[in-house]
Amino acid sequence: MAFKLLASFVSVLAALQVANGAATRKVTCAGGQVTANAACCALFPVLEDIQTNLFDGGECGEEVHESLRLTFHDAIGISPAIARTGKFGGGGADGSIAIFADIETNFHANNGVDEIIGEQAPFIARHNLTTADFIQFAGAIGVSNCPGAPRLNVFIGRKDATKPAPDLTVPEPFDDVTKILARFEDAGKFTPAEVVALLASHTIAAADHVDPTIPGTPFDSTPELFDTQFFIETQLRGTLFPGNGSNQGEVMSPLHGELRLQSDAELARDARTACEWQSFVNNQAKLQSAFKAAFAKMTVLGQNTRELIDCSDVVPTPPAPASAAHFPAGLTHRDVEQACRQTPFPALRTDPGPATSVAPVPPS
């Protein structure tokens, strides 16, 4: 599985390098920054602007979470089969979610993205980037603020959408595993391992609209860190709400103040994905490399990669990991709902102290 992930990323990156001459000479920009391609110099003012004015000086907070979520909701809105009908655009990472916000923000799965679209709009207006490029760039830069995150790839040159993406292309938190895997296969030939890798985004995520009575509820106990806790805590025993009403798609976590999506709970326990899920539990290096590869593949969906420029060297190096894999206080190996039949769950230490209570992610 790891080889497939690497091969997917390498093939995308190789195509981009060939298209742009695989340039090795460095260029010094007007501001003194150094990059491999002069076209990437235009990104440094954008970087400074969003770090200062969107991400609160470089924090791994709410705007980072929402910007990363927007990269996915824009990119995954693609279906070659539906596109052939001519009623919708090709979809993918084309900025349609912001360009046609009056349409796409009304899709049920996109509930809440209007907030970050509104916050990003002034930045898009004052910088010479396509909307499609800005959405993916902002997501990658935001993640670079999170300790333990990989340094994500950035490409520019995407063409903006001329039509909205089709509805029902963004997976929902109450979808079953078969439906989710089929959706990713249709969107971009993603393997089950790549689907699990993309869900590493939930390690720095929080839910505002899954249950509107508890906004800002994180999916793990360390939403400010890009670490493996999400993959650990999703495998702890929890209680599934029935799939209706305000709790639809929500699962009770054994940690007070933490929310678990029904889809995450099922992917962590399904035979097709459980061992891959468990493989991230105490492997930070794999978490970083797998997410980086899957993210690179996602961010060019629907685009001609031969026309894109690799500007990955503009992305700051994220802070080093700031945590080690552990059970939250009050929980042990006995609380794990073992799902991978081939490999035992790793032995982890338990944090000392009283039972962990997770605070909500504060709004900006």
Coordinates of C-alpha atoms in Angstrom, one line a residue:
M1 CA 0.0 0.0 0.0
A2 CA 2.8 2.4 0.9
F3 CA 4.4 1.7 -2.5
K4 CA 1.2 2.6 -4.3
L5 CA 1.0 5.9 -2.4
L6 CA 4.5 6.8 -3.2
A7 CA 4.1 5.8 -6.9
S8 CA 1.0 8.0 -7.2
F9 CA 2.8 11.0 -5.8
V10 CA 6.0 10.4 -7.8
S11 CA 4.1 10.1 -11.0
V12 CA 2.3 13.4 -10.5
L13 CA 5.5 15.2 -9.4
A14 CA 7.5 13.7 -12.3
A15 CA 5.0 15.0 -14.8
L16 CA 5.2 18.5 -13.3
Q17 CA 9.0 18.5 -13.3
V18 CA 9.3 17.4 -16.9
A19 CA 6.7 20.0 -18.0
N20 CA 8.7 22.7 -16.4
G21 CA 12.2 21.5 -17.4
A22 CA 13.0 20.1 -14.0
A23 CA 14.8 23.4 -13.3
T24 CA 17.7 23.3 -10.9
R25 CA 18.9 26.9 -11.0
K26 CA 17.7 29.1 -8.3
V27 CA 16.1 32.5 -8.7
T28 CA 16.3 35.4 -6.2
C29 CA 13.0 37.3 -6.0
A30 CA 12.6 41.0 -5.5
G31 CA 12.1 40.5 -1.8
G32 CA 15.3 38.4 -1.4
Q33 CA 13.6 35.1 -1.3
V34 CA 15.0 32.2 -3.3
T35 CA 13.0 29.7 -5.4
A36 CA 13.5 27.4 -8.3
N37 CA 11.2 29.2 -10.6
A38 CA 10.7 32.9 -11.2
A39 CA 6.9 32.4 -11.5
C40 CA 6.9 31.3 -7.8
C41 CA 8.1 34.7 -6.6
A42 CA 4.5 36.0 -6.8
L43 CA 3.6 33.6 -4.0
F44 CA 5.8 35.2 -1.3
P45 CA 3.6 38.3 -0.8
V46 CA 0.6 36.0 -0.7
L47 CA 2.4 33.9 1.9
E48 CA 3.2 36.8 4.1
D49 CA -0.3 38.2 3.8
I50 CA -2.2 35.0 4.8
Q51 CA 0.2 34.1 7.5
T52 CA -0.2 37.5 9.1
N53 CA -3.9 38.3 8.4
L54 CA -5.6 34.9 7.9
F55 CA -3.7 32.6 10.1
D56 CA -3.1 35.0 13.0
G57 CA 0.6 35.2 12.7
G58 CA 1.2 31.6 11.9
E59 CA -1.1 29.6 14.3
C60 CA -2.5 26.2 13.7
G61 CA -6.0 27.2 14.6
E62 CA -9.5 27.4 13.2
E63 CA -8.7 29.2 9.9
V64 CA -6.0 26.5 9.2
H65 CA -8.5 23.7 9.8
E66 CA -11.1 25.4 7.6
S67 CA -8.7 26.2 4.9
L68 CA -7.5 22.6 4.7
R69 CA -11.1 21.4 4.7
L70 CA -11.8 23.8 1.8
T71 CA -9.0 22.2 -0.3
F72 CA -10.7 18.9 -0.1
H73 CA -14.3 20.1 -0.6
D74 CA -13.2 21.9 -3.8
A75 CA -11.0 19.2 -5.2
I76 CA -13.2 16.1 -4.5
G77 CA -16.2 17.7 -6.3
I78 CA -15.4 15.9 -9.6
S79 CA -17.0 13.0 -11.4
P80 CA -15.9 12.1 -14.9
A81 CA -19.2 10.3 -15.5
I82 CA -21.3 13.3 -14.5
A83 CA -19.1 15.7 -16.4
R84 CA -19.8 13.9 -19.6
T85 CA -23.4 15.0 -19.4
G86 CA -22.3 18.6 -20.0
K87 CA -24.5 20.0 -17.3
F88 CA -21.5 20.6 -14.9
G89 CA -17.9 21.6 -15.2
G90 CA -15.1 19.1 -15.0
G91 CA -14.8 19.8 -11.3
G92 CA -11.8 19.0 -9.2
A93 CA -9.4 21.6 -7.8
D94 CA -10.7 24.4 -9.9
G95 CA -12.0 26.9 -7.3
S96 CA -15.6 26.3 -8.2
I97 CA -16.6 26.0 -4.6
A98 CA -15.8 29.8 -4.2
I99 CA -16.5 31.0 -7.7
F100 CA -20.0 29.4 -7.6
A101 CA -20.4 29.7 -3.8
D102 CA -24.1 30.7 -4.2
I103 CA -24.7 27.2 -5.6
E104 CA -22.1 24.9 -4.0
T105 CA -22.4 26.2 -0.4
N106 CA -26.0 25.0 -0.5
F107 CA -24.9 21.4 -1.1
H108 CA -25.6 19.5 2.2
A109 CA -22.0 18.2 2.4
N110 CA -20.6 21.7 2.1
N111 CA -22.4 23.1 5.1
G112 CA -20.2 25.7 6.8
V113 CA -17.6 26.2 4.1
D114 CA -19.2 29.6 3.3
E115 CA -17.4 31.0 6.4
I116 CA -13.9 30.3 5.2
I117 CA -14.8 31.2 1.6
G118 CA -15.9 34.6 2.9
E119 CA -12.7 35.0 4.9
Q120 CA -10.5 34.1 1.9
A121 CA -12.3 36.3 -0.6
P122 CA -10.4 39.6 0.1
F123 CA -7.1 37.8 -0.2
I124 CA -8.0 36.4 -3.6
A125 CA -9.2 39.8 -4.7
R126 CA -5.9 41.5 -3.9
H127 CA -3.5 38.9 -5.2
N128 CA -2.9 37.8 -8.8
L129 CA -3.7 34.1 -8.3
T130 CA -6.5 32.1 -9.7
T131 CA -9.1 31.1 -7.1
A132 CA -8.2 27.5 -7.7
D133 CA -4.5 28.1 -6.9
F134 CA -5.3 30.3 -3.9
I135 CA -7.5 27.7 -2.2
Q136 CA -4.8 24.9 -2.5
F137 CA -2.0 27.3 -1.6
A138 CA -3.7 28.6 1.5
G139 CA -4.4 25.0 2.7
A140 CA -0.8 24.0 2.3
I141 CA 0.6 27.1 4.0
G142 CA -1.9 26.8 6.8
V143 CA -0.8 23.2 7.5
S144 CA 2.8 24.3 7.7
N145 CA 2.0 26.0 10.9
C146 CA 1.1 22.8 12.6
P147 CA 3.8 20.9 14.6
G148 CA 4.5 17.5 13.1
A149 CA 3.0 18.3 9.7
P150 CA 4.7 17.4 6.4
R151 CA 5.9 20.1 4.1
L152 CA 3.2 19.9 1.5
N153 CA 3.6 20.4 -2.3
V154 CA 2.3 23.5 -4.0
F155 CA 1.6 23.9 -7.7
I156 CA 0.3 27.0 -9.6
G157 CA -1.3 27.4 -13.0
R158 CA -4.7 25.9 -12.4
K159 CA -7.5 27.1 -14.6
D160 CA -10.6 28.4 -12.7
A161 CA -13.9 26.8 -13.1
T162 CA -16.5 28.0 -15.6
K163 CA -19.3 25.8 -14.2
P164 CA -20.2 24.6 -10.7
A165 CA -19.2 21.1 -9.6
P166 CA -22.0 18.6 -9.3
D167 CA -23.7 17.9 -6.0
L168 CA -23.4 14.7 -4.1
T169 CA -19.6 14.4 -4.8
V170 CA -18.4 15.3 -1.3
P171 CA -18.6 12.3 1.0
E172 CA -20.8 12.7 4.1
P173 CA -20.0 11.7 7.6
F174 CA -22.8 9.1 7.7
D175 CA -21.8 7.4 4.4
D176 CA -20.8 3.8 4.7
V177 CA -17.3 2.6 3.7
T178 CA -18.3 1.1 0.4
K179 CA -19.9 4.4 -0.7
I180 CA -16.9 6.4 0.4
L181 CA -14.3 4.2 -1.3
A182 CA -16.4 4.2 -4.5
R183 CA -16.6 8.0 -4.4
F184 CA -12.8 8.4 -4.2
E185 CA -12.3 5.8 -6.9
D186 CA -14.6 7.8 -9.2
A187 CA -13.0 11.1 -8.3
G188 CA -9.4 10.2 -8.9
K189 CA -8.6 6.5 -8.7
F190 CA -7.7 6.8 -5.0
T191 CA -6.9 3.6 -3.3
P192 CA -8.3 2.7 0.1
A193 CA -4.8 3.4 1.5
E194 CA -4.9 6.9 0.0
V195 CA -8.3 7.5 1.4
V196 CA -7.1 6.7 4.9
A197 CA -4.0 8.9 4.4
L198 CA -6.2 11.9 3.4
L199 CA -8.2 11.5 6.6
A200 CA -5.0 12.4 8.5
S201 CA -6.4 15.9 7.9
H202 CA -8.8 15.1 10.8
T203 CA -5.9 15.3 13.3
I204 CA -6.1 19.1 13.1
A205 CA -9.9 19.3 12.5
A206 CA -12.9 20.2 14.5
A207 CA -16.6 20.0 13.7
D208 CA -18.9 23.0 13.8
H209 CA -21.9 21.7 11.9
V210 CA -22.1 17.9 12.4
D211 CA -23.7 18.7 15.7
P212 CA -24.4 22.5 15.9
T213 CA -25.1 22.3 19.6
I214 CA -21.4 21.7 20.2
P215 CA -19.4 23.8 17.7
G216 CA -15.6 23.6 17.6
T217 CA -15.5 20.0 18.8
P218 CA -12.2 18.3 17.7
F219 CA -11.7 14.8 16.4
D220 CA -8.8 14.1 18.7
S221 CA -7.3 15.4 21.9
T222 CA -4.5 17.4 20.1
P223 CA -6.2 19.5 17.3
E224 CA -3.3 21.9 17.3
L225 CA -0.8 19.2 16.4
F226 CA -0.4 17.1 13.2
D227 CA 0.1 13.9 15.1
T228 CA -1.2 10.3 15.2
Q229 CA -3.7 10.8 18.0
F230 CA -6.6 10.8 15.6
F231 CA -5.8 7.3 14.5
I232 CA -5.4 6.1 18.1
E233 CA -8.5 7.7 19.6
T234 CA -10.8 6.7 16.7
Q235 CA -10.0 3.1 17.6
L236 CA -11.1 3.4 21.2
R237 CA -14.5 2.0 22.1
G238 CA -17.3 4.5 21.6
T239 CA -21.1 4.7 21.2
L240 CA -22.7 5.2 17.9
F241 CA -25.7 7.5 17.7
P242 CA -28.6 6.3 15.4
G243 CA -28.3 7.9 12.0
N244 CA -31.0 10.5 12.3
G245 CA -31.7 13.9 13.8
S246 CA -29.1 16.4 14.9
N247 CA -26.7 13.6 15.9
Q248 CA -26.6 12.1 12.4
G249 CA -23.0 11.0 11.5
E250 CA -21.8 11.5 15.1
V251 CA -20.3 9.0 17.5
M252 CA -19.6 9.4 21.2
S253 CA -15.9 9.2 22.0
P254 CA -14.8 8.0 25.4
L255 CA -13.1 11.3 25.8
H256 CA -15.4 14.1 27.0
G257 CA -15.5 17.0 24.5
E258 CA -14.3 14.9 21.5
L259 CA -16.4 14.0 18.5
R260 CA -16.0 11.0 16.2
L261 CA -17.6 10.8 12.8
Q262 CA -19.5 7.7 12.0
S263 CA -17.6 7.4 8.7
D264 CA -14.2 7.6 10.5
A265 CA -15.3 5.0 13.1
E266 CA -16.3 2.6 10.3
L267 CA -13.2 3.1 8.2
A268 CA -11.1 2.4 11.3
R269 CA -12.9 -1.0 11.7
D270 CA -13.5 -2.1 8.1
A271 CA -11.5 -5.0 6.8
R272 CA -10.5 -3.0 3.7
T273 CA -9.0 -0.1 5.7
A274 CA -8.5 -1.2 9.3
C275 CA -4.9 -2.3 9.1
E276 CA -3.8 0.7 7.1
W277 CA -5.6 2.9 9.7
Q278 CA -3.8 1.1 12.6
S279 CA -0.4 1.4 10.8
F280 CA -0.4 5.2 11.5
V281 CA -0.9 4.8 15.3
N282 CA 2.8 5.1 16.2
N283 CA 4.4 6.0 12.9
Q284 CA 4.7 9.7 12.5
A285 CA 7.0 9.4 9.5
K286 CA 4.5 7.3 7.6
L287 CA 1.7 9.7 8.5
Q288 CA 3.7 12.6 7.1
S289 CA 4.8 10.9 3.8
A290 CA 1.4 9.3 3.1
F291 CA -0.6 12.5 3.7
K292 CA 1.9 14.5 1.6
A293 CA 1.5 12.1 -1.4
A294 CA -2.3 11.8 -1.2
F295 CA -2.6 15.6 -0.8
A296 CA -0.4 16.2 -3.9
K297 CA -2.6 13.9 -5.9
M298 CA -5.8 15.5 -4.6
T299 CA -4.8 19.1 -5.3
V300 CA -4.4 18.6 -9.1
L301 CA -7.7 16.7 -9.7
G302 CA -9.3 17.9 -12.9
Q303 CA -6.2 19.9 -14.0
N304 CA -3.6 19.4 -16.7
T305 CA -0.5 18.7 -14.7
R306 CA 1.7 19.5 -17.7
E307 CA 0.6 23.1 -17.4
L308 CA 1.4 23.5 -13.7
I309 CA 4.5 24.9 -12.0
D310 CA 6.0 23.3 -8.9
C311 CA 6.4 26.0 -6.3
S312 CA 6.8 23.6 -3.3
D313 CA 10.0 25.4 -2.1
V314 CA 7.9 28.4 -1.2
V315 CA 6.2 26.4 1.6
P316 CA 7.8 27.0 5.1
T317 CA 9.1 24.0 6.9
P318 CA 6.6 23.0 9.6
P319 CA 7.7 22.8 13.3
A320 CA 8.9 19.5 14.5
P321 CA 6.5 17.0 16.0
A322 CA 5.5 18.0 19.5
S323 CA 4.0 14.8 20.9
A324 CA 4.5 11.1 20.9
A325 CA 1.8 8.5 20.4
H326 CA 0.0 7.8 23.7
F327 CA -3.3 6.8 25.3
P328 CA -5.1 9.8 26.8
A329 CA -5.2 9.8 30.6
G330 CA -7.7 7.3 32.0
L331 CA -7.5 5.0 29.0
T332 CA -5.4 2.0 28.2
H333 CA -4.9 -0.8 25.7
R334 CA -8.1 -2.5 27.2
D335 CA -10.1 0.4 25.7
V336 CA -9.0 -0.4 22.1
E337 CA -11.5 -2.0 19.8
Q338 CA -9.1 -4.1 17.8
A339 CA -10.0 -4.3 14.1
C340 CA -6.8 -5.3 12.2
R341 CA -6.6 -9.0 12.3
Q342 CA -3.1 -9.3 11.0
T343 CA -1.2 -7.0 13.4
P344 CA -1.6 -6.4 17.1
F345 CA -2.4 -2.9 18.3
P346 CA 0.9 -1.2 19.2
A347 CA 1.9 -0.8 22.9
L348 CA 1.5 2.8 24.0
R349 CA 2.0 4.6 27.2
T350 CA -0.9 6.3 29.0
D351 CA -0.7 9.9 30.0
P352 CA -0.8 10.4 33.8
G353 CA -3.5 12.3 35.6
P354 CA -7.3 12.3 35.6
A355 CA -9.4 11.3 32.6
T356 CA -8.8 13.6 29.7
S357 CA -11.3 16.2 28.8
V358 CA -10.9 17.9 25.4
A359 CA -11.5 21.6 25.0
P360 CA -13.3 23.0 22.0
V361 CA -11.3 24.7 19.3
P362 CA -11.9 28.4 19.9
P363 CA -13.3 30.5 17.0
S364 CA -11.1 33.2 15.5

